Every structure is written in structure tokens, then in C-alpha cells.
Amino acid sequence: MNKRNFTIGFIILIIIVAFSGSIFFPDSRTAKPEKIKGFNLVAPPQVFPLDSLQKVKEVGASWVAIVPYAFCNAQTGEITFDHQRQWWGEKPTGVKETIIMAKSLGFRIMLKPHLWVGGQGWAGDLEFESDSLWEVFEEQYTAYISTYAKIADSLNVEIYCLGTEIRKSTGSRNDFWIELISKSRSTYSGKLTYAANWDEYDQIEFWNQLDYIGIDAYFPLSEKKSPTTQELIKAWLEPKKEMKKISEKYHRPILFTEYGYESIDYNTMGHWKLSKDSLSVNFDNQKIAFRALYQTLNQEDWWVGGFIWKWHLTRNGLHRRTVKAFTPQNKPAIETITSAFKHTF
């Protein structure tokens, strides 16, 4: 080999090595993936104007969760959905139109079916005494989930959530959930998750079958009437440590399928412990709680963001039913959320 050919060959070798290094050892300055900045939408009773969704975009959100409801009979296990008495936005027709409208504005979507239990409300307490009743429930729940999985796939929905806080089932019927995941993957080609209650997620065994570890993140943090930002950041240390451990165990990121705070005194104690009617409105508490959450989690790679509970598409201004409620609309907390969504994510 002459000197000239040797020089050319050496240069080519250097280029190949450099290029290979850029693949296997990426530049540490490469930007991190954008976190999910979303709101859970309240299913509206009827068709709503597009500018209602535009308002969600104005606060910096890039995702919305759309929530089709079904209703379960706690005595028989039977499930009803797409019923004529349901609101427009809770049924397939309204869900499809809402997805199309949201996509027209550039939103990415999580479709998140939600079960309501007759006579008790919360699906977290749903339990049956016999296998036969569980089997009725599971057959009908599969039909419900399969219906919306097909819708999600046909409209290119980015994330499909297979359930919300059905903790008695995930605790004792693991085989059913693995089968449901498999069936859903045969129908739907996007990312899958499940919305586990905050006291349920660390006991679930099928996270490795899903793409995200979904948590409805209503962790009790403080029993104080009005805790400070620093007190709440300190209170987050233990839940934060446990979430990181689960994320590492299953090699899956944590997604907050729901998170949020009511605008009342004691709002980080645990909303199920409180009598809202007897408590005073406290907008600062809501704002401080969001600030502490973002300061705690924003820089964690294993936390990919989430969906705030919740956003009303049909109301303008504060309403007597929402002034204490979880929605941050038209409250000081929206400034904190907007800043986090636009500048620190």
C-alpha cells in the first residue's frame, strides 16, 4: 500500500470510528424527550365548540386524555356502555369526534376508559364473592375495552389505557389482565398503560407487559391545613423513591395518568378523607401543591409527565360546583401549570 492510499484509508477509518461513537455514545447535550403535558377532559354532555379545546392548548398542554365511561352492576358483574342516557362525550360517537377535533389542533391523545360502579361509585372497591361473577365481569369488561381499542387504533391514538383503579381485580386476577393486554395488542398498535391507584401500582405484576407504569398520583403528603412548598417537596421524597424503584424493576417509565389537587384547605391529606363542604376555598394550596410536584419530578428521567385531573370543556369562569374542585381552570394554579408546561418541561 502506498503512502497516499494509507492516508486515505486512515482518514476513512477515523470517520467510521467517529460515526460509530456518535451512535453508541450519544452526545450528552442531546435534548431529552419532551414530557407529556396533558389534561384529562371531562366528557361533555353534547357537542362543544373547538375553541374550548384551543383554551387547553393556550396553557401549554400538548396532550389530552379522553374518558369514555361504562357502568358496572356490583351484584351481577354486568357492564353497560354506549347507553342512550349517557352523555355524548362518554359514548363512541362523541369520543371519536372529540379525538378528531383534538388531533386537528395538534394534540396527542390518551384514550382512558373509566368504570363507574352502581351503588358505590369507585371501581377500587369493586369485588365479587365468586369466580362466576368475576368471569361475567371480565367477559363484559373485555368487550368494553375491545370496542375502544378499535377506535383508538383506527384514529391513531398514541396511548390506550386499559383501565382505571380497578385494584381488587389487578390484585387477584392477574391472568385476566395479561390476557386482556394480549388481546388489546392484537387490535391496537400504539402504546399501552393502566391507571393504577396510588396505593395499587407497587403491587401490580404485569407492568412488564405494558409500555408505561400508569399511576393516579393522589399520594397523601401532608395533614397540615396549608403546607409550604418545601414541606411538600420533602413529603414527596418517599413516594419518589418508591416510584423510581418500580420503574427500575420493570424497566418502564412512570406516567401520571391522573394527578391534581382540590382548591381547599388540607388538599394534600388525601381527598377521600375530607368533607369538602366543610372546608374553605384555598387557591394558594392548589398552586403550591402543583409547584412542589413539578419541582420534585421535572428533572427525573423515569417520570415522563402526565395528565392533570381535570378540564371542563363547556364551562367558562368559576362555577359553584368547581370552585373547590380539582380543575385548575380560572384559578391561580393555572399560572404555575402554564409556566411548568411552557418553560421547565
Short mmCIF file of N, CA and C in Angstrom, two decimals, residues 70-81 115-118 126 128 132-141 144:
data_model
loop_
_atom_site.label_atom_id
_atom_site.label_comp_id
_atom_site.label_asym_id
_atom_site.label_seq_id
_atom_site.Cartn_x
_atom_site.Cartn_y
_atom_site.Cartn_z
N ALA A 70 -68.15 3.58 31.41
CA ALA A 70 -69.05 2.43 31.43
C ALA A 70 -69.56 2.28 32.86
N PHE A 71 -70.64 1.55 33.02
CA PHE A 71 -71.28 1.40 34.33
C PHE A 71 -71.42 -0.07 34.67
N CYS A 72 -70.98 -0.43 35.87
CA CYS A 72 -70.95 -1.83 36.30
C CYS A 72 -71.97 -2.07 37.41
N ASN A 73 -72.70 -3.17 37.29
CA ASN A 73 -73.61 -3.63 38.34
C ASN A 73 -72.80 -4.47 39.33
N ALA A 74 -72.68 -3.99 40.56
CA ALA A 74 -71.83 -4.65 41.55
C ALA A 74 -72.39 -5.98 42.01
N GLN A 75 -73.67 -6.24 41.76
CA GLN A 75 -74.27 -7.51 42.15
C GLN A 75 -74.16 -8.58 41.07
N THR A 76 -74.22 -8.17 39.82
CA THR A 76 -74.24 -9.14 38.73
C THR A 76 -72.96 -9.18 37.90
N GLY A 77 -72.13 -8.14 37.99
CA GLY A 77 -70.92 -8.05 37.19
C GLY A 77 -71.15 -7.52 35.78
N GLU A 78 -72.40 -7.24 35.44
CA GLU A 78 -72.71 -6.78 34.09
C GLU A 78 -72.26 -5.33 33.89
N ILE A 79 -71.85 -5.04 32.66
CA ILE A 79 -71.33 -3.71 32.32
C ILE A 79 -72.15 -3.12 31.18
N THR A 80 -72.51 -1.85 31.34
CA THR A 80 -73.27 -1.13 30.32
C THR A 80 -72.44 0.04 29.81
N PHE A 81 -72.38 0.18 28.48
CA PHE A 81 -71.75 1.37 27.89
C PHE A 81 -72.44 1.66 26.56
N LEU A 115 -64.46 3.06 34.59
CA LEU A 115 -65.61 2.28 35.07
C LEU A 115 -66.23 2.95 36.28
N TRP A 116 -67.55 3.11 36.24
CA TRP A 116 -68.31 3.63 37.38
C TRP A 116 -69.18 2.50 37.90
N VAL A 117 -69.19 2.30 39.22
CA VAL A 117 -69.89 1.16 39.81
C VAL A 117 -71.18 1.62 40.47
N GLY A 118 -72.28 1.05 40.03
CA GLY A 118 -73.59 1.42 40.59
C GLY A 118 -73.66 1.14 42.08
N LEU A 126 -64.63 -2.43 43.95
CA LEU A 126 -65.41 -3.48 43.28
C LEU A 126 -64.79 -4.85 43.53
N PHE A 128 -66.05 -9.30 43.81
CA PHE A 128 -67.10 -10.31 43.72
C PHE A 128 -66.73 -11.51 44.57
N SER A 132 -67.54 -17.11 39.29
CA SER A 132 -68.52 -16.99 38.20
C SER A 132 -68.89 -15.53 37.96
N LEU A 133 -69.01 -14.74 39.03
CA LEU A 133 -69.31 -13.31 38.86
C LEU A 133 -68.12 -12.57 38.28
N TRP A 134 -66.91 -12.93 38.73
CA TRP A 134 -65.73 -12.33 38.14
C TRP A 134 -65.67 -12.61 36.64
N GLU A 135 -66.04 -13.82 36.25
CA GLU A 135 -65.99 -14.20 34.84
C GLU A 135 -66.99 -13.42 34.00
N VAL A 136 -68.19 -13.16 34.57
CA VAL A 136 -69.17 -12.31 33.87
C VAL A 136 -68.58 -10.91 33.68
N PHE A 137 -68.03 -10.38 34.77
CA PHE A 137 -67.42 -9.06 34.70
C PHE A 137 -66.31 -9.02 33.65
N GLU A 138 -65.42 -9.99 33.67
CA GLU A 138 -64.26 -9.99 32.78
C GLU A 138 -64.65 -10.12 31.31
N GLU A 139 -65.65 -10.91 31.03
CA GLU A 139 -66.12 -11.05 29.65
C GLU A 139 -66.68 -9.73 29.13
N GLN A 140 -67.48 -9.08 29.97
CA GLN A 140 -68.11 -7.83 29.53
C GLN A 140 -67.11 -6.67 29.55
N TYR A 141 -66.17 -6.69 30.49
CA TYR A 141 -65.14 -5.65 30.51
C TYR A 141 -64.25 -5.76 29.27
N TYR A 144 -65.97 -4.12 26.40
CA TYR A 144 -65.88 -2.66 26.56
C TYR A 144 -64.51 -2.15 26.12
#
